[in-house]
Amino acid sequence: MTTRTSASDLILRLYLAIFFIYLLLPLAVMGIATFNTSKFPTVTPWLGTTTQWFGALMADNQMWVGLTNSVIVGIAVILISVPIGVAAAMLLDGVHRRAKSMLYAVMVSPLLTPGVIIGISTLVFWDRLGVKGGLHLSVIGQSSFIIAYVMLMVSARLQRFDRTLEEAALDLGGTHMQVFRRILFPYLKPAVFAGAVLAFFQSFENYNTTLFTRGTDVTLTVYIASKVRTGLTPAVNALALILIAITIAGAIAYEISRRQAAAEAAAAKKRAAEADTMAELKIA
Amino acid sequence: MSELVKRYGLGITTAMVLVTAFWLIVMVVLPALVMVEYSFHTNVPVTKRGGPEDYYTLDNYLSLVRGTDWSTWTFPNDFRVFLRTIWGAALVTLLSLVVCYPVAWYVAKLAKPQRAAMLLLLLVIPFWVNEILRTFAWYIILAYQGPLNAALLGIGILEKPVRWLSGSGGVLIGMVYAFLLFMMFPLINAIETLDMNQVEAAEDLGAPWWQIHRRIVIPHAKPGIAVGCIMVFVLAASSYIVPSLLGSPGTRWFTETIYVWFFEGQNWPRGSAYAFILLGLCVGFIMLMMRIFRVGLADIAK
Amino acid sequence: MSRDVELDHVTMRFGDFTAVNDVSLHIKAGEFFSFLGPSGCGKTTILRMISGFMDPTGGAIRIGGQDMRGIGPNKRPTALIFQNLALFPMMSVADNIAFGLEMRGVDKAARRKRAEELLDLIALPGSGDKRIDELSGGQKQRVAIARALAVEPQVMLLDEPLSALDLKLRQHMRAELRAIQRRTGLTFIYITHDQGEALTMSDRVAVMSRGRIEQVGPSASIYDAPETPFVATFVGENNVFRGKVTAAADGLARVETPAGVLLGRNARGMSVGSDALIFVRPERMRLDPADAGDNRVTRPVAHLDFEGSFANLVLSAPEGSPRPILVQLANDGRLGSLQPGAERTVGFAPADGLVLPAGELAKD
Ligand SMILES: Nc1ncnc2c1ncn2[C@@H]1O[C@H](COP(=O)(O)OP(=O)(O)O)[C@@H](O)[C@H]1O
Ligand SMILES: [Mg+2]
């Protein structure tokens, strides 16, 4: 392959090692600090090993309030963004080229807008209508850009949709509603599901938009931020560790299911090929 | 439109259009317009809205730069914060690019497939971790009695511990760390599509490695670089959590200024004006990058 | 009259482009009717108008005497077999077949029963629970047909349904399709760019070019009595000589061509002085014609394509024609004498030559 000198090769490798240490060590330190008895989360000095901070976390009422609020907001965001995201993707797919690029630009603009600005504009707009800040406003603010994520995911799948399936169903006598329910929606389902998961995650970890719209309500991210500034203990690390563990477990589960689906598709393909040869033998 | 009706039927088409219109009009466009309109108002209590003290003014915008003395190079507080934010975000963007480029090159082209997949996984893991937690991790490391000082003292590089969290250094390190992967993935995607024959041909012709990157790889990766820079700059300029956790009063960020005008100064028009200025900054940067690197919106939203 | 399909001056424009131009036809109930034409000539467009995915910009389509304008595909008594079949990949074979019944609110047990009957009909008994991607190409084909039959349409519309299959399977499926059509007695409207398919299966064929119908008739008349230069060259091979009519009498016309004076049937009653083309099938050409009345052309041999029981002799193109002369020869054991470069005389009887007005030829 490439004939680079071993000296520059060595430097590159060294750099990579440093980079990945830089990338992962902070997370490791944060996790390890959970088990230090030190009241301030740190690994130096190590004052003794403990799991007491998990207990402290569980006993923290505010954490539970924040968690509950985050879950409520996340579910509400799913309920709003998924249907709208699907509708927007379908609309985008169906309009003509000129209108399409215009519509697309408007639809993705929230993704390029800073979260604080989305929060502020949502706050100011609804204040005009007499609606004060609170979780409901956070839901609306977050949804305004999370819909765009869902739209993009559904769009990507919709682009690969074979429209003759829709036409075939219509030709066989289905109403438009039946065709949507039996053909298009089942096809979109994986993207809709992935969109829902993404929407929840985006909502769950949102801070910037929530900060301006939350009124006096507290979500888990707001709780963590306030804890870090006032009253930081390794209980926050314990929370971080749990969240990271859940995320990684979810990711692995997703990866496994994806591989299984791929293997299944490959097996079906093989059976079809076998059926092909069988049919040929029969004719011959 | 008639084609939509033919495809989806009147009922579904109507629902689709209404729902999308609700999103774009009520949740995206109108709030932005109202915010902009708000920013031209004077700051009066609700009871006096529409009264004689409530009139349109440019004052909220002008107040950002009012008091600037270019001859002595002195700036009013908010303006100084604004300039620092631009400078800081630009620096973070540049640092991220420099830090990511060699890694992206290695993962996209040099590593064997299996190893590349492993490294990608390692890259993705921190990506999934909440921005606050990523920042918090650095808060622990950079603490006065934290592991970084301990390590540096231990190997004798430092004589006495450094207060990392009271200068701009902590904010910059934290931001590079928090947003780096938004640079990494576009870069990897862009470099991956490069045909290695070009590189080998150039090596054949005796080009040194830095010329190969300057003349072949970087021009090819331009769209990725543009997308990465846009993402990182916008995220950095509008970051709130990193400066608020890793900064100090002396290193305030423009988002913090906006927050203060909103919730401590109770001056929403001023806060709205500043938010609009921040939006202008980000849009300006995006347009600049799109112009320089000749990329479209569709490339960015991936 | 009940299930007849009528196209009455049907025209379809996409912007400035006319995809279907003033087509009028009367397709009778129970007929196997094919549209044959090169790709892009407007066949799919016609089928989509009949099935209701688009309405013509001009003219009318009637099924059973009723004007179909404004009636959606889900309300027409037609069923379309798509070019790519469009089987639903997320449903089982049985669910695919019973889909139309499900749409009509037929209950599950009845659907299952009907699906099984149809699976028997298409010789795939017991395959109801299979997944679509487990089927072979030919099996998919048959499932698509069963799915369309399930809704008991009056007219079946088929858009090049065999084009994705390999040659052997294609020929097998031709017979099967024809058999299903006979058994069900339904009207089949079939489109294809493959003349072999159209000629073997159909009661009548309409040959199309550039959105227009060139000729309609039974397979034999399309092949034996083409009415336009396009049909003459699109359906089967034909030798072409270009010239002017110098005499016309007794149903024959004398055409003066750069290759010599040739005599042929004056099927279209052309008058002296008009530009003409004279067509001869390769299998009607003779080497070294013996009969005194035969037309004769002498050209050097270009090459000989040996096919076993017969051979195609190719002579270099006559003056004024871009196309070489093709002669189909039975293998009489003496083909070895035909060496490239040697001048040979070939010819044909006047009754085997067809004189038509000059016009567009099909692309090779
Ligand atoms: N929806 C459409 N818009 C514009 N042009 C079309 C459309 N559908 C078909 N055409 C054009 O009409 C012509 C005939 O198409 P089609 O009926 O699909 O041909 P065929 O099936 O005979 O190959 C083609 O040139 C095609 O490009
Ligand atoms: Mg077609």
Short mmCIF file of C-alpha atoms in Angstrom, two decimals, chain B residues 23 47 96 137 206:
data_model
loop_
_atom_site.label_atom_id
_atom_site.label_comp_id
_atom_site.label_asym_id
_atom_site.label_seq_id
_atom_site.Cartn_x
_atom_site.Cartn_y
_atom_site.Cartn_z
CA TRP B 23 -45.11 23.07 12.55
CA THR B 47 -49.41 46.79 31.76
CA SER B 96 -11.25 20.76 16.31
CA ALA B 137 -16.11 15.11 33.07
CA GLY B 206 7.43 11.69 -5.60
#
